[in-house]
CSV table of C-alpha atoms in Angstrom, one decimal:
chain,number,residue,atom,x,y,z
L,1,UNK,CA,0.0,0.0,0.0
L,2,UNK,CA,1.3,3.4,-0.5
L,3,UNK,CA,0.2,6.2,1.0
L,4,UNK,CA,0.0,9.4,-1.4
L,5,UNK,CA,-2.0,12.2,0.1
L,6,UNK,CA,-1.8,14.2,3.3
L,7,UNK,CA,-3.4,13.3,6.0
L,8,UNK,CA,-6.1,16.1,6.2
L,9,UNK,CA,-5.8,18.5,9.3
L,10,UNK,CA,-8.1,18.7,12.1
L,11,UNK,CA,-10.3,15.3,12.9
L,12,UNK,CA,-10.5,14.5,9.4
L,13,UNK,CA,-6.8,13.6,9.4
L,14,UNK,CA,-6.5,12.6,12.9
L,15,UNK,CA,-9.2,9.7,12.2
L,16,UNK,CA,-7.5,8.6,9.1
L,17,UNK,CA,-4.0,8.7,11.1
L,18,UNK,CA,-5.4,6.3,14.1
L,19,UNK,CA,-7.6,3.8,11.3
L,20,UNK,CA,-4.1,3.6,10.0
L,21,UNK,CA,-2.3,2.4,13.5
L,22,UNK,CA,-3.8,-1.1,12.9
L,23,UNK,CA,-2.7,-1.7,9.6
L,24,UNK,CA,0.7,-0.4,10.1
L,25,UNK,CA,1.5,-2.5,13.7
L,26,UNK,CA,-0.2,-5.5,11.8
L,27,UNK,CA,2.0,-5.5,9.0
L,28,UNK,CA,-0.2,-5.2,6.2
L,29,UNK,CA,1.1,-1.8,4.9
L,30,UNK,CA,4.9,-3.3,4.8
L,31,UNK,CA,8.0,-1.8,6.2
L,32,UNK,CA,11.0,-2.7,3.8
L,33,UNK,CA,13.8,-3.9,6.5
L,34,UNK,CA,16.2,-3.3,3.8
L,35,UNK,CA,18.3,-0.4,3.4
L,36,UNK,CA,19.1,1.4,0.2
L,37,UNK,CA,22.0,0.0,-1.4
L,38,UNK,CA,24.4,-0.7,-4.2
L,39,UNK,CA,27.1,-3.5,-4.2
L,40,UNK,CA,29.3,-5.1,-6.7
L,41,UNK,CA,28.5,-8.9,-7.5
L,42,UNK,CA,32.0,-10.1,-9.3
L,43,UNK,CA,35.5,-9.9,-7.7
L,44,UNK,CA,38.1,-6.9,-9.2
L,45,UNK,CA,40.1,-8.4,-12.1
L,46,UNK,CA,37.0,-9.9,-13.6
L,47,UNK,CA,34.9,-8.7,-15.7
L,48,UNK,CA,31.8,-9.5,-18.5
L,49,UNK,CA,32.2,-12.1,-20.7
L,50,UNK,CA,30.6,-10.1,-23.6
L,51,UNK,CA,28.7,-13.1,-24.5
L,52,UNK,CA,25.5,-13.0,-22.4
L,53,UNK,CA,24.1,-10.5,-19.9
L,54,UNK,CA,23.9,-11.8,-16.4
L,55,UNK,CA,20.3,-12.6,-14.7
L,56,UNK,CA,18.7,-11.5,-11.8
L,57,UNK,CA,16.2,-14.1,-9.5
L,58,UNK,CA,13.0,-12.7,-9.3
L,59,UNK,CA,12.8,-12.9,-5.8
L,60,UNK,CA,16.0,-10.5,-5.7
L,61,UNK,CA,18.4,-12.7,-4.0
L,62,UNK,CA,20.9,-14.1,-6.9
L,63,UNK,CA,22.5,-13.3,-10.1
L,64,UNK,CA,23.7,-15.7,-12.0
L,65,UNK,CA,26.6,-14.6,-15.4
L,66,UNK,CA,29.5,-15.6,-16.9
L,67,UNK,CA,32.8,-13.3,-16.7
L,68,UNK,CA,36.0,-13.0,-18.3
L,69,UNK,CA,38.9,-13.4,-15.5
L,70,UNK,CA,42.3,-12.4,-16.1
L,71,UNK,CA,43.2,-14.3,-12.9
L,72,UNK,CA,46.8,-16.3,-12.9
L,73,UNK,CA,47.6,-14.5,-16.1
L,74,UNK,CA,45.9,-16.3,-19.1
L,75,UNK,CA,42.3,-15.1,-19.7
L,76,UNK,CA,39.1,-17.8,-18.8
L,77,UNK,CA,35.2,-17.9,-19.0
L,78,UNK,CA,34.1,-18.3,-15.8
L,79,UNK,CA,29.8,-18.8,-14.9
L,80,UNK,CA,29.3,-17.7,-11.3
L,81,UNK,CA,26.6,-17.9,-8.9
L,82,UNK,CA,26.2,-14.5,-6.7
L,83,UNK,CA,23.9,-14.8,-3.6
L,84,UNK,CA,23.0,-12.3,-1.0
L,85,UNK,CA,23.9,-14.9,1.6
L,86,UNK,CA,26.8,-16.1,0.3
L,87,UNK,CA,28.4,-13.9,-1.8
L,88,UNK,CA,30.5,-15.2,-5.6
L,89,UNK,CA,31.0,-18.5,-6.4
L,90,UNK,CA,31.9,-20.1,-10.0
L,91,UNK,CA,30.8,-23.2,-10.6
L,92,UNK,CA,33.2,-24.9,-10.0
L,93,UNK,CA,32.3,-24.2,-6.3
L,94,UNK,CA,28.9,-25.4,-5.8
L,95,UNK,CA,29.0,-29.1,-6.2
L,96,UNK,CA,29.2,-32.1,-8.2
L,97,UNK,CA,26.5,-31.5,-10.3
L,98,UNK,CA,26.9,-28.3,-11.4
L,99,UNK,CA,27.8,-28.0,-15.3
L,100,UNK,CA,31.2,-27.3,-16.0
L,101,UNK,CA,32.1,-22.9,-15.9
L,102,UNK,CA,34.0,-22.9,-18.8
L,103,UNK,CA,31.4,-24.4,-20.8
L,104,UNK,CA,28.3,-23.4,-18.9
L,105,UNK,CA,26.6,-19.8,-20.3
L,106,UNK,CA,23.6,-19.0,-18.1
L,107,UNK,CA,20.9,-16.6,-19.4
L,108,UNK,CA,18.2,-16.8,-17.2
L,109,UNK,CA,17.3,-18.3,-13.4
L,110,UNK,CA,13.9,-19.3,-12.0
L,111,UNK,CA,12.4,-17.1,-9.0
L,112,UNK,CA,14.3,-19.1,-6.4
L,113,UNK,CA,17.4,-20.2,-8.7
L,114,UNK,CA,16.5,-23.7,-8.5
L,115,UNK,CA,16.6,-23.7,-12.3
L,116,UNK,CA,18.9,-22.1,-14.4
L,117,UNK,CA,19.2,-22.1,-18.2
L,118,UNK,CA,21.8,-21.5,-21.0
L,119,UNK,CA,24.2,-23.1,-23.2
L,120,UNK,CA,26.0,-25.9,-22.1
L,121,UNK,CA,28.7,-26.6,-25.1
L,122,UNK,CA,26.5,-24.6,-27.2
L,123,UNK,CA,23.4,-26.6,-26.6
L,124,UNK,CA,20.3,-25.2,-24.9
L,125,UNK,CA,20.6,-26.3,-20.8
L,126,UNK,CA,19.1,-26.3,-17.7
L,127,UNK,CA,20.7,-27.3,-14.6
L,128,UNK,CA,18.5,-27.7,-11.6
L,129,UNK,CA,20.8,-27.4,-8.5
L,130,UNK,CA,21.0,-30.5,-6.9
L,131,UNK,CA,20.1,-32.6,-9.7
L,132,UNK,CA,22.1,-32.3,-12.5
L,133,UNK,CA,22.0,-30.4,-15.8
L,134,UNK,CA,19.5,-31.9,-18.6
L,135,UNK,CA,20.1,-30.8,-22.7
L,136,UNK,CA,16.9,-29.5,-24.1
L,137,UNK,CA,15.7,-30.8,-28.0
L,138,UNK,CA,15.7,-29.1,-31.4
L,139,UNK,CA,13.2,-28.5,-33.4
L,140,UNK,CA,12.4,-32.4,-35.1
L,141,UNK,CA,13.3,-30.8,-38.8
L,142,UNK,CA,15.9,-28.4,-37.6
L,143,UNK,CA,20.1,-29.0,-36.9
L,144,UNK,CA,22.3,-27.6,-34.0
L,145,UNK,CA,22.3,-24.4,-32.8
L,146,UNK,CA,19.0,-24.1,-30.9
L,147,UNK,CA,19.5,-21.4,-27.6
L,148,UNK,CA,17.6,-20.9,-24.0
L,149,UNK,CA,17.2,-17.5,-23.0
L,150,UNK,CA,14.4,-17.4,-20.6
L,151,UNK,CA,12.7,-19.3,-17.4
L,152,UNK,CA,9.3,-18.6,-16.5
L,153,UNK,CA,9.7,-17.8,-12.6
L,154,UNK,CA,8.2,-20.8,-11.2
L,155,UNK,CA,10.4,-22.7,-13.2
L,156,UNK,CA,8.5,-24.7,-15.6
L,157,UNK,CA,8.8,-22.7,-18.9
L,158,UNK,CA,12.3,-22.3,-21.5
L,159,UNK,CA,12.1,-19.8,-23.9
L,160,UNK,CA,14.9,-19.2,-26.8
L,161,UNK,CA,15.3,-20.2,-30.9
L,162,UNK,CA,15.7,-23.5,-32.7
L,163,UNK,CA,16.1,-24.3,-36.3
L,164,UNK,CA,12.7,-25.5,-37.7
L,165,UNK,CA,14.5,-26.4,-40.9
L,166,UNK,CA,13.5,-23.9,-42.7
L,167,UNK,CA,16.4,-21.2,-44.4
L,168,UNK,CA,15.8,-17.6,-45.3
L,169,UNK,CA,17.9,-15.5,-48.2
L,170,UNK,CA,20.4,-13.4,-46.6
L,171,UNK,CA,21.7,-10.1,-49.3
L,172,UNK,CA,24.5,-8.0,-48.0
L,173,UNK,CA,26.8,-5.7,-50.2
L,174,UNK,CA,30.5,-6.2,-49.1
L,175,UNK,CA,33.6,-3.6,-49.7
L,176,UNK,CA,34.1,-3.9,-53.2
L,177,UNK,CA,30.5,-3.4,-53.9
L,178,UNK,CA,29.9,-7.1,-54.8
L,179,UNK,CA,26.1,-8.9,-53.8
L,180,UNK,CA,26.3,-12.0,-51.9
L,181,UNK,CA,23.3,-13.8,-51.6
L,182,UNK,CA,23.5,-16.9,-49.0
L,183,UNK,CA,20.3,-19.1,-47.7
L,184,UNK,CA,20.6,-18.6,-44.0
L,185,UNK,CA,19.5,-21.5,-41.5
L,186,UNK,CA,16.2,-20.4,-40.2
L,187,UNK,CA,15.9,-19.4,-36.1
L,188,UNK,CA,12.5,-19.2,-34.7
L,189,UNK,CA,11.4,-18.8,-31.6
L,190,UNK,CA,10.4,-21.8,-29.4
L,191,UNK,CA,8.9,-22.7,-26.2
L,192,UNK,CA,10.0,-25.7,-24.0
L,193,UNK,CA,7.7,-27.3,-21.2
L,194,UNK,CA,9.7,-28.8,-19.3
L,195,UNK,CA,7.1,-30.6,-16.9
L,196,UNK,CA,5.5,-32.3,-19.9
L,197,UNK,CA,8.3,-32.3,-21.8
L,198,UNK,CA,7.8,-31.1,-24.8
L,199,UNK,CA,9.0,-28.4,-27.1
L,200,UNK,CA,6.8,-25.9,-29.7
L,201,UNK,CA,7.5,-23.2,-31.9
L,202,UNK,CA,5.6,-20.1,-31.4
L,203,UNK,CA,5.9,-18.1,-35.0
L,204,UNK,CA,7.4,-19.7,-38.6
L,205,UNK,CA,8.7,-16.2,-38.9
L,206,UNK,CA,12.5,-15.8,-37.9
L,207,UNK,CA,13.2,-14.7,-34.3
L,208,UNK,CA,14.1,-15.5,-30.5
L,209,UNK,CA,11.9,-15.9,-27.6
L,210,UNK,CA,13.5,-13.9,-24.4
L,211,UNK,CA,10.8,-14.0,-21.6
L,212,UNK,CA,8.0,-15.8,-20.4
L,213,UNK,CA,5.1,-15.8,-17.3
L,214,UNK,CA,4.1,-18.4,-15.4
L,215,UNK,CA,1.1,-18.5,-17.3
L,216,UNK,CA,3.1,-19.0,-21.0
L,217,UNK,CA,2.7,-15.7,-22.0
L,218,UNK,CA,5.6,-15.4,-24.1
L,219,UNK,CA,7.9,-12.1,-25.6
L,220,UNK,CA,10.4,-11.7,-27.9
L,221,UNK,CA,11.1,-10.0,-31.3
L,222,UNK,CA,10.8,-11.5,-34.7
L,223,UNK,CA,12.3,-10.2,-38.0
L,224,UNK,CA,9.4,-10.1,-40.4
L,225,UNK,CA,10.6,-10.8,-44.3
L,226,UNK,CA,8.7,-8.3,-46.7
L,227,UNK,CA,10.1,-8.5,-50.1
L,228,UNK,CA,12.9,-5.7,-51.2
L,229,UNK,CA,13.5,-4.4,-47.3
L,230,UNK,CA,16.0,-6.3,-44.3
L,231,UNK,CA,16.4,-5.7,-40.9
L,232,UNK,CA,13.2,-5.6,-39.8
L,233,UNK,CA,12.2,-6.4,-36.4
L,234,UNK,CA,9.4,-6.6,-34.4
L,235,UNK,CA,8.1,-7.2,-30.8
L,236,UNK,CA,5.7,-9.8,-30.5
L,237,UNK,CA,3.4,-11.7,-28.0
L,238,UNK,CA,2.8,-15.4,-28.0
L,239,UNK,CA,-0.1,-17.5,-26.4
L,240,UNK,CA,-1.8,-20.6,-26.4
L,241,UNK,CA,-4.9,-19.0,-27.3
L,242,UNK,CA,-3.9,-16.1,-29.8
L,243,UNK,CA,-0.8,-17.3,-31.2
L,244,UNK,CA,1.8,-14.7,-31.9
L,245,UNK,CA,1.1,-11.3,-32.3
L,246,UNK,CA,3.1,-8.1,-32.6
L,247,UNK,CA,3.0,-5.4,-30.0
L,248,UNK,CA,2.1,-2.2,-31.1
L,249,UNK,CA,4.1,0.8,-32.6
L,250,UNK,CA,3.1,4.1,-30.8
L,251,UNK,CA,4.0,6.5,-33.5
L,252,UNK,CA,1.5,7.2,-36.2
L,253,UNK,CA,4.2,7.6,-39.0
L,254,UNK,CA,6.1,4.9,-38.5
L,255,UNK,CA,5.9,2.7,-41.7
L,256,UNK,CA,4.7,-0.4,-39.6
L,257,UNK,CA,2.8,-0.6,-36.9
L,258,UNK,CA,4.5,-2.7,-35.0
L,259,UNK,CA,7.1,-2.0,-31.8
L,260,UNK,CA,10.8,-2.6,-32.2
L,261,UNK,CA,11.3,-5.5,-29.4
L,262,UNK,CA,9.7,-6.9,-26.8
L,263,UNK,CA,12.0,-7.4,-24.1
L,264,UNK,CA,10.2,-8.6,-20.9
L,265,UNK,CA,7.0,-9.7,-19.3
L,266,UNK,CA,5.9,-9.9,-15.7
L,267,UNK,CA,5.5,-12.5,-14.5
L,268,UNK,CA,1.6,-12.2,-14.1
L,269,UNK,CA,1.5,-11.8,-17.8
L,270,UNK,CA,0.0,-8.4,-17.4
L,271,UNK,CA,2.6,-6.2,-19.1
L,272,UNK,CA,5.5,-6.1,-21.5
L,273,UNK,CA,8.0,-3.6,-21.8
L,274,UNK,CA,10.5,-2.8,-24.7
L,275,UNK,CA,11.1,-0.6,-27.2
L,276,UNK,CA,9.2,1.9,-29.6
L,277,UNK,CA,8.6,4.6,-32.1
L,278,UNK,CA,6.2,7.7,-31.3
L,279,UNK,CA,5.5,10.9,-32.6
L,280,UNK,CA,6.5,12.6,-29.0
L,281,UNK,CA,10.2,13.6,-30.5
L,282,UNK,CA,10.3,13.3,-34.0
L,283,UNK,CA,10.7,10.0,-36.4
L,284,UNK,CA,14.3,8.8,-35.1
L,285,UNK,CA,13.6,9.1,-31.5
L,286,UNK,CA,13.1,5.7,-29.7
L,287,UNK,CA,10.7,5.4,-26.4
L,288,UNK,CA,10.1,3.1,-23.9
L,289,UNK,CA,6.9,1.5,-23.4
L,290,UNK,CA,4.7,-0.7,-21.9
L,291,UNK,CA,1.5,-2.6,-23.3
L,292,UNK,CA,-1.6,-3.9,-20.4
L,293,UNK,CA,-4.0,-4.6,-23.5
L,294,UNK,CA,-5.8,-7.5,-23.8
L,295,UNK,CA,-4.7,-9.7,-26.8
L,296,UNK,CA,-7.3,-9.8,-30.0
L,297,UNK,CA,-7.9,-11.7,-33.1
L,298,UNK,CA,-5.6,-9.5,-35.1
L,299,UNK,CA,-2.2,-9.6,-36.6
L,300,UNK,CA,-1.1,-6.5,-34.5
L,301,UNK,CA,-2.2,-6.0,-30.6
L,302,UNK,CA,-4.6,-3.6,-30.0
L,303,UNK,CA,-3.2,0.2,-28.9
L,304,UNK,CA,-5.3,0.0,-26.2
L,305,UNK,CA,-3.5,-0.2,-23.1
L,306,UNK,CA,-0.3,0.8,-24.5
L,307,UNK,CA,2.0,3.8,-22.9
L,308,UNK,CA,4.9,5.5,-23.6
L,309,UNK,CA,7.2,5.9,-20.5
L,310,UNK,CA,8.2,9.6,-19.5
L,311,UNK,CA,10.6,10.5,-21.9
L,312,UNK,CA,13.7,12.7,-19.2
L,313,UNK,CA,13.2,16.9,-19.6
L,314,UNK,CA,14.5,18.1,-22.4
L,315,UNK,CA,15.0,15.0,-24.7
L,316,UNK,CA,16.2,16.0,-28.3
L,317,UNK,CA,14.8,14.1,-31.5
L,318,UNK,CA,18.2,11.6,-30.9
L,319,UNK,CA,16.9,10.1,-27.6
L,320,UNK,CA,17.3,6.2,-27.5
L,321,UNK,CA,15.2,5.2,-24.4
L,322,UNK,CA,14.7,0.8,-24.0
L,323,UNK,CA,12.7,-0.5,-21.5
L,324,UNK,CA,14.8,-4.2,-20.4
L,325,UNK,CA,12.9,-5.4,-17.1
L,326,UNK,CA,9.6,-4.8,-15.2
L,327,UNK,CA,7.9,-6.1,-11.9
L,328,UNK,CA,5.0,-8.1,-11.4
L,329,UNK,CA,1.9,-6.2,-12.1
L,330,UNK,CA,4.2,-3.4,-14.4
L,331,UNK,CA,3.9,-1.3,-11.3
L,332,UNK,CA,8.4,-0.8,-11.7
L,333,UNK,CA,9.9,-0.6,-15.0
L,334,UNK,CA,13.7,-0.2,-15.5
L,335,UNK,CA,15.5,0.2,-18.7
L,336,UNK,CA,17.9,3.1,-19.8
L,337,UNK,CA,18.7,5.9,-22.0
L,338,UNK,CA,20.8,8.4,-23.8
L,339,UNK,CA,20.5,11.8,-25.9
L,340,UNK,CA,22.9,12.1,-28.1
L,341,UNK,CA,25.4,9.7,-30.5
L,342,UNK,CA,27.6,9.1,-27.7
L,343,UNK,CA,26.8,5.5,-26.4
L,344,UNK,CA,26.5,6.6,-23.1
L,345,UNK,CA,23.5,5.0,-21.4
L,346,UNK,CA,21.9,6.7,-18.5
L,347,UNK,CA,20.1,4.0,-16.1
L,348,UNK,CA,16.3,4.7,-15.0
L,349,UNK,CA,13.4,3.2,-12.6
L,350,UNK,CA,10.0,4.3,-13.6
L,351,UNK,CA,7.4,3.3,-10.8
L,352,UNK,CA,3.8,4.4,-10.7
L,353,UNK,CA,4.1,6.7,-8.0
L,354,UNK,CA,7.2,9.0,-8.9
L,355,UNK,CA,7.1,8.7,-12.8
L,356,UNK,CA,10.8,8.7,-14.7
L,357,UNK,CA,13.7,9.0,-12.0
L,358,UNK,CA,17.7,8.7,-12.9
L,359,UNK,CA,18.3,5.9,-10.9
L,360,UNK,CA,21.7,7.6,-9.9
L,361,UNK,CA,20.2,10.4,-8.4
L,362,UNK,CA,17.8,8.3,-6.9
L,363,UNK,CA,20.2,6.2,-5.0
L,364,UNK,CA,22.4,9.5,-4.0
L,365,UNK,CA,19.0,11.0,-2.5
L,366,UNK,CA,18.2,7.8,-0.2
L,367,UNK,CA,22.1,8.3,1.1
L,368,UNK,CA,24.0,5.6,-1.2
L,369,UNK,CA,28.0,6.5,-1.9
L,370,UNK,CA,28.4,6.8,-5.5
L,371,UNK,CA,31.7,7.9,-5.1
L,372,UNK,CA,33.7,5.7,-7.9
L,373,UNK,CA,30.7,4.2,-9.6
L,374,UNK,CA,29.3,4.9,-13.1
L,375,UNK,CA,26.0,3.3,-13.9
L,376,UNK,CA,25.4,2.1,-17.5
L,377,UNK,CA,23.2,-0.8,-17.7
L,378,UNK,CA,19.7,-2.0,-15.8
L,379,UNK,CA,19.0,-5.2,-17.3
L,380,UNK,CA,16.4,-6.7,-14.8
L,381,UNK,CA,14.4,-5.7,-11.7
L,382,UNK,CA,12.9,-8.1,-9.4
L,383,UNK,CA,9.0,-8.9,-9.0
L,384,UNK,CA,8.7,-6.6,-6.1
L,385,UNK,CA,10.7,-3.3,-8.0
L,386,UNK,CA,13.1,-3.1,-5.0
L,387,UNK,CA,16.3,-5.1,-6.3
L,388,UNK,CA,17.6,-4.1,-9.4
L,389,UNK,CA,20.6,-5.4,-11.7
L,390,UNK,CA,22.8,-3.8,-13.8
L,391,UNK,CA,26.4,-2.9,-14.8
L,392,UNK,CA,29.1,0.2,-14.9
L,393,UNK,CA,32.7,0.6,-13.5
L,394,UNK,CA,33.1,0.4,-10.0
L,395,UNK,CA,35.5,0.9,-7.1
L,396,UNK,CA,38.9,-0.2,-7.9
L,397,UNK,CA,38.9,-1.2,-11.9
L,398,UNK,CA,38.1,0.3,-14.7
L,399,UNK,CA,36.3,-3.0,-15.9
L,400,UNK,CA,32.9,-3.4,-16.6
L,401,UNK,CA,31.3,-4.3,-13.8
L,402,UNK,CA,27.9,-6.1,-12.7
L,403,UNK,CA,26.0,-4.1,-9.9
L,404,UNK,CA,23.1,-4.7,-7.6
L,405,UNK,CA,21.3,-1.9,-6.0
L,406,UNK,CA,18.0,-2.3,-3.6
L,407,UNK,CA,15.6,0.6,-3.0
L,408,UNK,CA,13.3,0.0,0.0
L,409,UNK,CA,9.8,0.5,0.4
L,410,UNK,CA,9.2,3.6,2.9
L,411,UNK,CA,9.2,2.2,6.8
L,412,UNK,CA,6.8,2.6,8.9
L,413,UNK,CA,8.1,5.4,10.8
L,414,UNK,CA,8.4,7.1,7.2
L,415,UNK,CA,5.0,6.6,7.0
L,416,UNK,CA,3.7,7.4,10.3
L,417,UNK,CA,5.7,10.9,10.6
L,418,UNK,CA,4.4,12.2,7.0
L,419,UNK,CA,1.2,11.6,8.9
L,420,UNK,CA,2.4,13.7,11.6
L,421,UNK,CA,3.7,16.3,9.7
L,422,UNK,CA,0.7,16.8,7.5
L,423,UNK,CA,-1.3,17.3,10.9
L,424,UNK,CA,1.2,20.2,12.1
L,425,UNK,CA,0.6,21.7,9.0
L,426,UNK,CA,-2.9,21.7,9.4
L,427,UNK,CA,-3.7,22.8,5.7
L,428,UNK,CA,-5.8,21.1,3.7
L,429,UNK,CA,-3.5,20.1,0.9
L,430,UNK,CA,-1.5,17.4,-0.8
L,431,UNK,CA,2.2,16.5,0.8
């Protein structure tokens, strides 16, 4: 629950104030016992791998990667496990049957970390921790190559790509002006069950799957194929019911009317964030959204219930905003941005109650040192919008680094002396 309003002065707010007292020693308004923080997951002398972004666990309490270490003097791919309660480990640390962390690339982990998925040797994984690690199929008609990048949070849905056998016509002009034309293997994007077993592709249209609810709502971005134009893509939506469907564009004059990714889903299935056109800042401007529709019968989602997130004051026609994680029931949304050429990203946390906020600043304001940190990244946010993950350079290298920052809920005594205060005021207006 969050309190918004004064409490109105004389008995008006005094009544509100004591019908409040029972919620707040009962604990259903909730005090966050966590403090505001930001801490660095991997150990100096490491850094990204560059091959896959690490993960965060829904329930906030793990991140799961793989690094580059430069440890002993020769370089290595390391997968790590990072938890709250105990810290960095690589693999190799946490027992017999965990896959091997020069092999092992994990994308994705389920709300408790009990799953995780990636690559394992280059074919799609899961390890569940203290079982072992399983391979997922291809695709019956397609070869190698197939790729996990997503976990439903309760652990029972694998989203990524497969070869369905299929090829597509790849056209690119090289140096000396000569066409090559190559027939390409054909990715789609695919959904594994792994309680029954079984393994579906959501679109014959080229693509990956990157995020699915615990209902098998699924997201991702497809590149539709229209004769005489390439690089397309497209944010779409898959179901059981509806199929797959692309999210909406929320520009007017954008040639299709489709968004350019979809990059996440809560895991209620409510609301996807990701990436779009709009008429706000002119035709090269890209926005952050997020779509609460309900799905139709037609090729492209309905508009209704889609919204463009605050673009910061003073955005020029250049500003390249993407939307990369949001909480369950869309209520937190975190992505970032930049407003010029430079590719300098500028991390942000949109919530409900406080609009667009430079996550920076924000941190600075609840009394977090930022002294040696740069922000860059926020790739994921956890169910609750309180833990959020992301990378920048840190104390101590100048390494990319991977971050984790929590920002509490207000505690009770928060609460309880805005009440206060709002009574000594004794005006009737809003705090």
């Amino acid at each position: 629950m969050t309190v918004r309003a004064c409490f109105r002065s004389g008995r008006r707010g005094l009544a509100t104030l004591v019908a409040m007292l029972p919620l707040l020693s009962s604990g259903m308004i909730a005090s966050d016992t966590r403090a505001a923080s930001l801490v660095g997951v991997v150990p100096v002398g490491t850094t990204l791998s560059g091959r896959v972004d690490p993960a965060l666990s829904a329930d906030g309490s793990t991140v799961t990667g793989q690094l580059y270490s430069t440890a002993g003097g020769t370089g290595s791919f390391e997968a790590f496990l990072w938890t709250r309660h105990d810290g960095f480990r690589t693999f190799s640390e946490l027992g017999p049957d965990a896959p091997d962390e020069a092999l092992f690339e994990p994308r994705a982990l389920s709300s408790d970390a009990g799953r995780i998925v990636g690559s394992l040797d280059g074919a799609p994984a899961v390890w569940e921790q203290g079982v072992g690690t399983s391979l997922l199929p291809g695709l019956p008609a397609g070869t190698e190559g197939a790729r996990a990048y997503g976990i439903s949070d309760d652990g029972r849905y694998v989203v990524g790509s497969a070869h369905d056998g299929g090829s597509w016509t790849s056209v690119s002009q090289g140096l000396n002006g000569e066409i090559s034309v190559v027939e390409v293997p054909r990715f789609v994007p695919v959904s594994w069950d792994l309680e029954q077993g079984t393994l579906q592709a959501l679109s014959n249209e080229r693509g990956i799957a990157l995020d699915v609810s615990d209902d098998r709502v699924v997201v991702g971005q497809l590149a539709p194929e229209i004769p005489g134009l390439t690089g397309l893509v497209a944010g779409f939506r898959w179901d059981d019911v509806h199929g797959s469907q692309y999210v909406p564009s929320a520009s007017s004059t954008f040639a299709f009317g489709w968004a350019l990714d979809a990059a996440a889903i809560s895991a209620d299935g409510t609301t996807i964030v990701g990436s779009t056109p709009a008429d706000l800042l002119g035709p090269f401007a890209r926005h952050a959204y997020a779509w609460s529709g309900s799905p139709g019968s037609e090729e492209i989602l309905s508009s209704e219930g889609l919204r463009v997130i605050d673009a910061p004051a003073g955005a020029p026609s250049t500003l390249q905003m993407l939307a990369t994680g949001v909480s369950t029931y869309g209520r937190t949304i975190v992505g970032q941005y930049r407003v010029n050429a430079r590719p300098v990203y500028t991390p942000f946390i949109w919530t409900e109650a406080r609009g667009l906020e430079d996550l920076e600043v924000l941190l600075r304001s609840l009394g977090v040192s930022m002294d040696e940190w740069s922000l860059s990244e926020v790739l994921d946010v956890s169910a609750d919008g309180r833990t959020i993950l992301g990378t920048g350079r840190g104390p101590g290298s100048a390494l990319t680094q991977i971050w984790v920052a929590v920002i509490p809920e207000p505690s009770t005594a928060l609460l309880l002396g805005a009440g206060l205060a709002c009574l000594a005021t004794r005006r009737t207006r809003r705090c």
